[in-house]
Amino acid sequence: MLPDGRRFEAEVDGVLVWSKDGYVTRVSFDRRARKDGETESLTREWETELGGAGTVEADADYSDHGRVRAAVLAEPAP
């Protein structure tokens, strides 16, 4: 679930979770592109689905076809 309540699902290769005082503060995840052009299409897809809730960046020079990384910050605890 994104901080605004929307659901986001993605096939990823790795996930990192940061927490402070028992609360999740940030989640980042990445996916290695498996075919030509997937880095660009995955970047656009994640940017659309995450909206303003996250950041997305592409590393076209990673591996054979590139990698896409994204991060979502959690809303501060009340």
C-alpha positions as MATLAB code, in Angstrom:
seq = 'MLPDGRRFEAEVDGVLVWSKDGYVTRVSFDRRARKDGETESLTREWETELGGAGTVEADADYSDHGRVRAAVLAEPAP';
ca = [
       0.000    0.000    0.000;
       1.257    3.451   -0.898;
       1.019    6.227    1.693;
      -2.077    7.590   -0.065;
      -3.849    4.215    0.261;
      -3.437    3.036   -3.341;
      -2.043   -0.437   -3.986;
       1.199   -0.912   -5.924;
       2.480   -4.325   -7.009;
       5.575   -5.105   -9.061;
       7.890   -7.996   -9.815;
      11.250   -6.943   -8.365;
      14.695   -8.415   -7.812;
      15.452   -6.729   -4.499;
      13.764   -4.764   -1.716;
      15.269   -2.645    1.067;
      13.234   -1.383    4.018;
      14.357    1.402    6.348;
      12.780    1.926    9.741;
      13.095    4.201   12.747;
      11.622    3.522   16.168;
       9.696    0.539   14.792;
       8.089    2.466   11.915;
       8.889    1.961    8.243;
      10.286    5.204    6.838;
      11.300    4.189    3.318;
      11.061    1.234    0.951;
      13.230    0.923   -2.146;
      13.175   -1.774   -4.781;
      14.783   -2.563   -8.105;
      14.413   -4.763  -11.125;
      16.995   -5.761  -13.697;
      15.644   -5.406  -17.226;
      15.405   -8.751  -18.970;
      15.093   -7.561  -22.578;
      15.882   -4.556  -24.768;
      13.602   -1.589  -24.130;
      12.294   -2.894  -20.811;
      14.212   -0.299  -18.782;
      12.355    2.545  -20.482;
       8.930    0.897  -20.418;
       9.300   -0.185  -16.778;
      10.418    3.306  -15.779;
       7.329    4.855  -17.382;
       5.031    2.212  -15.850;
       6.388    2.662  -12.320;
       6.317    6.466  -12.599;
       2.661    6.304  -13.629;
       1.640    3.804  -10.966;
       3.577    5.470   -8.136;
       2.479    8.960   -9.100;
       3.865   11.445   -6.593;
       4.281    8.765   -3.917;
       7.717    7.669   -5.101;
      10.781    8.327   -7.171;
      11.945    6.210  -10.096;
      15.323    6.197  -11.813;
      16.798    4.103  -14.598;
      20.363    2.844  -14.884;
      20.696    1.997  -18.579;
      24.325    0.887  -18.172;
      23.576   -1.822  -15.593;
      24.012   -5.391  -16.842;
      22.907   -6.238  -20.386;
      19.626   -4.306  -20.538;
      19.642   -1.893  -17.590;
      17.949   -1.661  -14.231;
      15.121    0.400  -12.753;
      15.164    1.528   -9.111;
      12.357    3.148   -7.144;
      11.811    4.406   -3.613;
       8.728    5.286   -1.604;
       8.853    7.349    1.589;
       6.317    6.512    4.260;
       4.145    9.235    5.687;
       5.321   10.348    9.121;
       3.697    8.539   12.024;
       1.087   10.627   13.893;
];
